[in-house]
CSV table of C-alpha atoms and ligand atoms in Angstrom, one decimal:
chain,number,residue,atom,x,y,z
A,246,MET,CA,139.1,43.2,91.8
A,247,SER,CA,135.7,43.0,90.2
A,248,ASN,CA,134.3,43.0,93.7
A,249,ASP,CA,135.7,46.5,94.2
A,250,ILE,CA,134.0,47.8,91.1
A,251,GLU,CA,130.7,46.4,92.2
A,252,GLN,CA,131.1,47.8,95.7
A,253,ASN,CA,132.2,51.2,94.4
A,254,LEU,CA,129.2,51.3,92.1
A,255,LEU,CA,126.8,50.7,94.9
A,256,HIS,CA,128.5,53.5,96.8
A,257,ILE,CA,128.2,55.9,93.9
A,258,LEU,CA,124.6,55.1,93.3
A,259,GLN,CA,124.0,55.7,96.9
A,260,ARG,CA,125.8,59.1,96.7
A,261,ILE,CA,123.6,60.0,93.7
A,262,GLU,CA,120.5,59.0,95.5
A,263,ASN,CA,121.4,60.9,98.7
A,264,ALA,CA,122.3,64.0,96.7
A,265,CYS,CA,118.9,63.9,94.9
A,266,LEU,CA,117.0,63.4,98.1
A,267,LYS,CA,118.7,66.4,99.6
A,268,CYS,CA,117.5,68.7,96.9
A,269,ASN,CA,114.2,67.0,96.2
A,270,ARG,CA,115.1,65.6,92.8
A,271,ASN,CA,114.1,62.2,91.5
A,272,PRO,CA,117.3,60.0,91.2
A,273,TYR,CA,116.0,58.7,87.9
A,274,GLU,CA,116.7,62.2,86.5
A,275,VAL,CA,120.4,61.7,86.9
A,276,LYS,CA,122.3,59.3,84.6
A,277,LEU,CA,125.6,57.8,85.6
A,278,LEU,CA,128.2,57.8,82.9
A,279,LEU,CA,131.2,55.6,83.5
A,280,ALA,CA,134.3,57.7,82.6
A,281,THR,CA,136.5,54.8,81.3
A,282,LYS,CA,139.7,56.3,80.2
A,283,THR,CA,142.6,53.9,80.9
A,284,VAL,CA,140.1,51.3,82.1
A,285,SER,CA,140.3,47.9,80.4
A,286,ALA,CA,137.3,46.4,78.6
A,287,GLU,CA,137.3,43.6,81.1
A,288,ARG,CA,136.8,46.0,84.0
A,289,ILE,CA,134.2,48.0,82.1
A,290,LYS,CA,132.3,44.8,81.5
A,291,VAL,CA,132.1,44.3,85.3
A,292,ALA,CA,130.3,47.6,85.6
A,293,PHE,CA,128.0,46.7,82.7
A,294,ARG,CA,127.1,43.3,84.2
A,295,ALA,CA,126.3,45.2,87.4
A,296,GLY,CA,123.6,47.1,85.5
A,297,GLN,CA,125.4,50.1,84.1
A,298,THR,CA,124.8,51.0,80.4
A,299,LEU,CA,126.5,54.3,79.7
A,300,MET,CA,130.3,54.9,79.2
A,301,GLY,CA,132.4,57.8,78.0
A,302,GLU,CA,135.8,57.8,76.4
A,303,ASN,CA,138.3,60.6,75.9
A,304,ARG,CA,140.3,59.1,73.1
A,305,VAL,CA,139.5,57.5,69.8
A,306,GLN,CA,142.4,55.0,70.3
A,307,GLU,CA,140.7,53.7,73.4
A,308,LEU,CA,137.3,53.5,71.7
A,309,LYS,CA,138.9,51.4,69.1
A,310,GLU,CA,140.9,49.1,71.4
A,311,LYS,CA,137.9,48.2,73.5
A,312,PHE,CA,135.3,48.1,70.8
A,313,GLU,CA,135.3,44.4,69.9
A,314,GLU,CA,135.3,43.2,73.5
A,315,LEU,CA,132.5,45.5,74.7
A,316,LYS,CA,130.3,44.7,71.7
A,317,GLU,CA,128.8,41.6,73.4
A,318,ILE,CA,127.1,43.7,76.1
A,319,PRO,CA,124.5,46.3,75.0
A,320,HIS,CA,125.5,49.8,76.1
A,321,GLN,CA,125.8,53.4,75.0
A,322,LYS,CA,129.0,55.3,74.3
A,323,HIS,CA,129.6,59.0,74.6
A,324,PHE,CA,132.7,60.9,73.6
A,325,ILE,CA,133.9,63.2,76.3
A,326,GLY,CA,137.4,64.1,75.1
A,327,HIS,CA,138.9,66.8,72.9
A,328,LEU,CA,137.3,66.4,69.5
A,329,GLN,CA,140.0,66.3,66.8
A,330,THR,CA,138.5,66.8,63.3
A,331,ASN,CA,140.7,64.0,61.8
A,332,LYS,CA,139.2,61.5,64.2
A,333,ILE,CA,135.5,62.2,63.4
A,334,LYS,CA,135.2,59.2,61.1
A,335,ASP,CA,136.5,56.9,63.7
A,336,ILE,CA,134.2,58.3,66.4
A,337,LEU,CA,131.3,57.4,64.3
A,338,ARG,CA,132.7,54.1,63.3
A,339,TYR,CA,133.0,52.9,66.9
A,340,GLY,CA,129.4,53.6,67.8
A,341,VAL,CA,129.5,56.9,69.7
A,342,THR,CA,125.9,58.2,70.1
A,343,CYS,CA,126.7,61.5,71.7
A,344,ILE,CA,129.7,63.9,71.5
A,345,GLN,CA,129.7,65.8,74.8
A,346,SER,CA,132.7,68.0,73.9
A,347,LEU,CA,131.7,70.1,70.9
A,348,ASP,CA,133.3,73.5,71.2
A,349,ARG,CA,134.5,74.6,67.8
A,350,LEU,CA,132.6,75.6,64.7
A,351,ASN,CA,135.2,73.9,62.5
A,352,ALA,CA,134.6,70.6,64.2
A,353,ALA,CA,130.8,71.0,63.9
A,354,GLU,CA,131.2,71.6,60.2
A,355,LYS,CA,133.3,68.6,59.7
A,356,LEU,CA,130.9,66.5,61.7
A,357,GLN,CA,127.9,67.7,59.7
A,358,GLN,CA,129.7,66.8,56.4
A,359,ARG,CA,130.6,63.3,57.5
A,360,LEU,CA,127.1,62.7,58.9
A,361,GLU,CA,125.6,63.8,55.7
A,362,PHE,CA,127.9,61.4,53.8
A,363,GLU,CA,126.9,58.5,56.1
A,364,ASN,CA,123.3,59.6,56.3
A,365,LYS,CA,123.3,59.7,60.1
A,366,THR,CA,122.7,62.1,62.9
A,367,ILE,CA,124.4,62.3,66.3
A,368,ASP,CA,123.6,63.9,69.7
A,369,VAL,CA,125.9,66.6,70.9
A,370,LEU,CA,126.5,68.6,74.0
A,371,ILE,CA,128.3,71.9,73.9
A,372,GLN,CA,131.3,72.0,76.2
A,373,VAL,CA,131.6,75.2,78.2
A,374,ASN,CA,134.7,76.3,80.0
A,375,THR,CA,133.0,77.5,83.2
A,376,SER,CA,136.2,77.7,85.2
A,377,TYR,CA,137.8,80.1,82.6
A,378,GLU,CA,141.0,78.1,82.9
A,379,GLU,CA,143.5,78.3,80.0
A,380,SER,CA,144.1,74.7,80.2
A,381,LYS,CA,140.6,73.6,79.7
A,382,PHE,CA,138.7,73.2,76.5
A,383,GLY,CA,135.2,74.5,76.0
A,384,VAL,CA,133.6,77.7,74.6
A,385,GLU,CA,133.8,80.7,76.9
A,386,PRO,CA,130.6,81.2,78.9
A,387,GLU,CA,130.0,84.6,77.2
A,388,ASN,CA,130.1,83.0,73.7
A,389,ALA,CA,128.0,80.0,74.5
A,390,VAL,CA,124.7,81.4,73.2
A,391,ALA,CA,126.2,82.7,70.0
A,392,PHE,CA,128.0,79.4,69.5
A,393,THR,CA,124.8,77.4,69.9
A,394,LYS,CA,123.1,79.6,67.3
A,395,GLU,CA,126.0,79.0,64.9
A,396,ILE,CA,125.9,75.3,65.1
A,397,ALA,CA,122.2,75.0,65.3
A,398,ILE,CA,122.1,75.3,61.5
A,399,PHE,CA,123.8,71.9,61.2
A,400,ASP,CA,120.8,69.6,60.9
A,401,ARG,CA,122.7,66.4,61.5
A,402,LEU,CA,123.7,67.5,65.0
A,403,LYS,CA,121.0,67.0,67.6
A,404,ILE,CA,121.9,69.5,70.3
A,405,LYS,CA,120.8,68.1,73.6
A,406,GLY,CA,122.4,70.3,76.2
A,407,LEU,CA,125.7,71.4,77.8
A,408,MET,CA,128.8,69.9,79.4
A,409,THR,CA,131.4,71.3,81.7
A,410,ILE,CA,134.3,70.0,83.7
A,411,GLY,CA,134.4,72.8,86.2
A,412,LEU,CA,137.1,73.9,88.6
A,413,PHE,CA,139.1,71.3,90.6
A,414,SER,CA,139.1,72.7,94.1
A,415,ALA,CA,138.4,71.5,97.6
A,416,GLU,CA,136.4,74.7,98.0
A,417,THR,CA,132.9,73.5,97.2
A,418,GLU,CA,131.5,77.0,96.7
A,419,LYS,CA,134.0,77.8,94.0
A,420,VAL,CA,133.1,74.6,92.2
A,421,ARG,CA,129.4,75.3,92.7
A,422,LYS,CA,129.9,78.6,90.9
A,423,CYS,CA,130.9,76.7,87.7
A,424,PHE,CA,127.9,74.5,87.8
A,425,LYS,CA,125.5,77.4,88.5
A,426,LEU,CA,127.0,79.2,85.5
A,427,LEU,CA,126.3,76.2,83.3
A,428,LYS,CA,122.7,76.2,84.5
A,429,GLU,CA,122.4,79.9,83.8
A,430,ILE,CA,123.7,79.4,80.3
A,431,GLN,CA,121.2,76.7,79.8
A,432,HIS,CA,118.4,79.1,80.7
A,433,LYS,CA,119.7,81.8,78.4
A,434,ILE,CA,119.8,79.4,75.5
A,435,ILE,CA,116.3,78.1,76.2
A,436,ALA,CA,115.1,81.7,76.3
A,437,GLU,CA,116.4,82.2,72.8
A,438,ASN,CA,114.1,79.5,71.4
A,439,ILE,CA,116.6,78.4,68.8
A,440,PRO,CA,115.2,75.9,66.3
A,441,ASN,CA,116.9,72.4,66.4
A,442,VAL,CA,118.2,73.0,70.0
A,443,ALA,CA,117.1,71.1,73.0
A,444,MET,CA,118.6,71.9,76.4
A,445,ASN,CA,117.6,69.0,78.5
A,446,GLU,CA,121.0,67.6,79.5
A,447,LEU,CA,123.5,69.1,81.8
A,448,SER,CA,126.6,66.9,82.0
A,449,MET,CA,128.5,68.0,85.1
A,450,GLY,CA,130.0,66.5,88.2
A,451,MET,CA,132.7,63.9,88.6
A,452,SER,CA,134.0,61.6,91.4
A,453,GLY,CA,134.8,64.5,93.7
A,454,ASP,CA,132.0,66.9,93.1
A,455,LEU,CA,128.9,65.0,91.9
A,456,GLU,CA,126.8,66.0,94.9
A,457,THR,CA,127.3,69.7,94.2
A,458,ALA,CA,126.6,69.2,90.5
A,459,ILE,CA,123.4,67.3,91.3
A,460,GLU,CA,122.2,70.1,93.6
A,461,GLU,CA,122.8,72.5,90.7
A,462,GLY,CA,120.9,70.5,88.2
A,463,ALA,CA,123.1,67.8,86.6
A,464,THR,CA,121.4,65.2,84.5
A,465,ILE,CA,124.5,63.3,83.7
A,466,VAL,CA,127.4,62.8,86.1
A,467,ARG,CA,130.7,61.4,84.7
A,468,VAL,CA,132.5,59.2,87.2
A,469,GLY,CA,135.8,57.4,86.8
A,470,THR,CA,138.1,57.2,89.8
A,471,ALA,CA,135.5,56.6,92.4
A,472,ILE,CA,134.4,53.5,90.4
A,473,PHE,CA,137.6,52.1,88.8
A,474,GLY,CA,140.3,53.5,91.1
A,475,GLN,CA,143.1,55.9,90.5
A,476,ARG,CA,144.5,56.3,87.0
A,477,ILE,CA,148.2,56.1,86.3
A,478,TYR,CA,148.2,59.1,83.9
A,479,PRO,CA,147.4,62.6,85.1
A,480,ASP,CA,144.2,64.0,83.7
A,481,SER,CA,146.1,66.8,82.0
A,482,TYR,CA,147.3,64.1,79.6
A,483,TYR,CA,143.8,63.9,78.4
A,484,TRP,CA,142.6,67.4,78.7
A,485,ASN,CA,145.6,69.5,77.5
A,486,GLU,CA,146.7,67.5,74.5
A,487,THR,CA,147.2,70.5,72.3
A,488,LYS,CA,146.9,73.3,74.8
A,489,GLY,CA,149.7,74.7,77.0
B,720,PLP,C1,138.2,61.6,83.5
B,720,PLP,C2,137.0,62.4,83.3
B,720,PLP,C3,135.9,62.3,84.2
B,720,PLP,C4,135.9,61.5,85.4
B,720,PLP,O1,136.8,62.0,86.4
B,720,PLP,P1,136.9,61.3,87.8
B,720,PLP,O2,137.5,62.3,88.7
B,720,PLP,O3,137.9,60.2,87.6
B,720,PLP,O4,135.6,60.8,88.3
B,720,PLP,C5,134.8,63.1,83.9
B,720,PLP,N1,134.8,63.9,82.8
B,720,PLP,C6,135.8,64.0,81.9
B,720,PLP,C7,135.7,64.8,80.7
B,720,PLP,C8,136.9,63.2,82.1
B,720,PLP,O5,138.0,63.3,81.3
């Protein structure tokens, strides 16, 4: 079992490297984030022991359940799920250093308040709905610049870049369009020169489309299935909690 994870990791690292070589990028520019929803702490630790250091969870409940067991191995935790305002306190409690899924002013406000109270800061990425699907979270591409300006006033939030899920499709060029759009938005935001806003990170690309994402400029790829195997719950369970 742990053998599988190690093998899969090697394979993913190879895929990342090949994709980088193909587009003349340095593989060190691309971070691998382990998407660990439904994966036990024990299995996550196998990946950590194999040298991985970054994981992302979608649910606070899972952050909490795995927290104690994962503590013994140094690592970083990002939050990649839908951000519910009543869970902010817990997200901070369980050591999340970056929230990749910020897409509502109200959540940014609540986050700022809580961070002031705890005298902390946190990294954030703005999630953009590049596929325009009803079912997906994220700000609309047309609103991304305005949204960034709105939340840039919250000094406890360190804006580091953008995140998107993109379209699930076997048609690579349709998927690529989503990633290109995220890159375009990044450039637009950079051109605005907004104080308190860095745009170094583009979190995009998953098990099925990481090569395309890397070709379009991804700095973080989020990989679950290709490392840990199929999940028993459909992803909609995580992505559409409160949406139809
Ligand atoms: C589950 C998940 C991933 C990883 O998806 P895989 O197809 O299993 O690699 C990436 N990003 C988010 C936001 C996820 O919820």
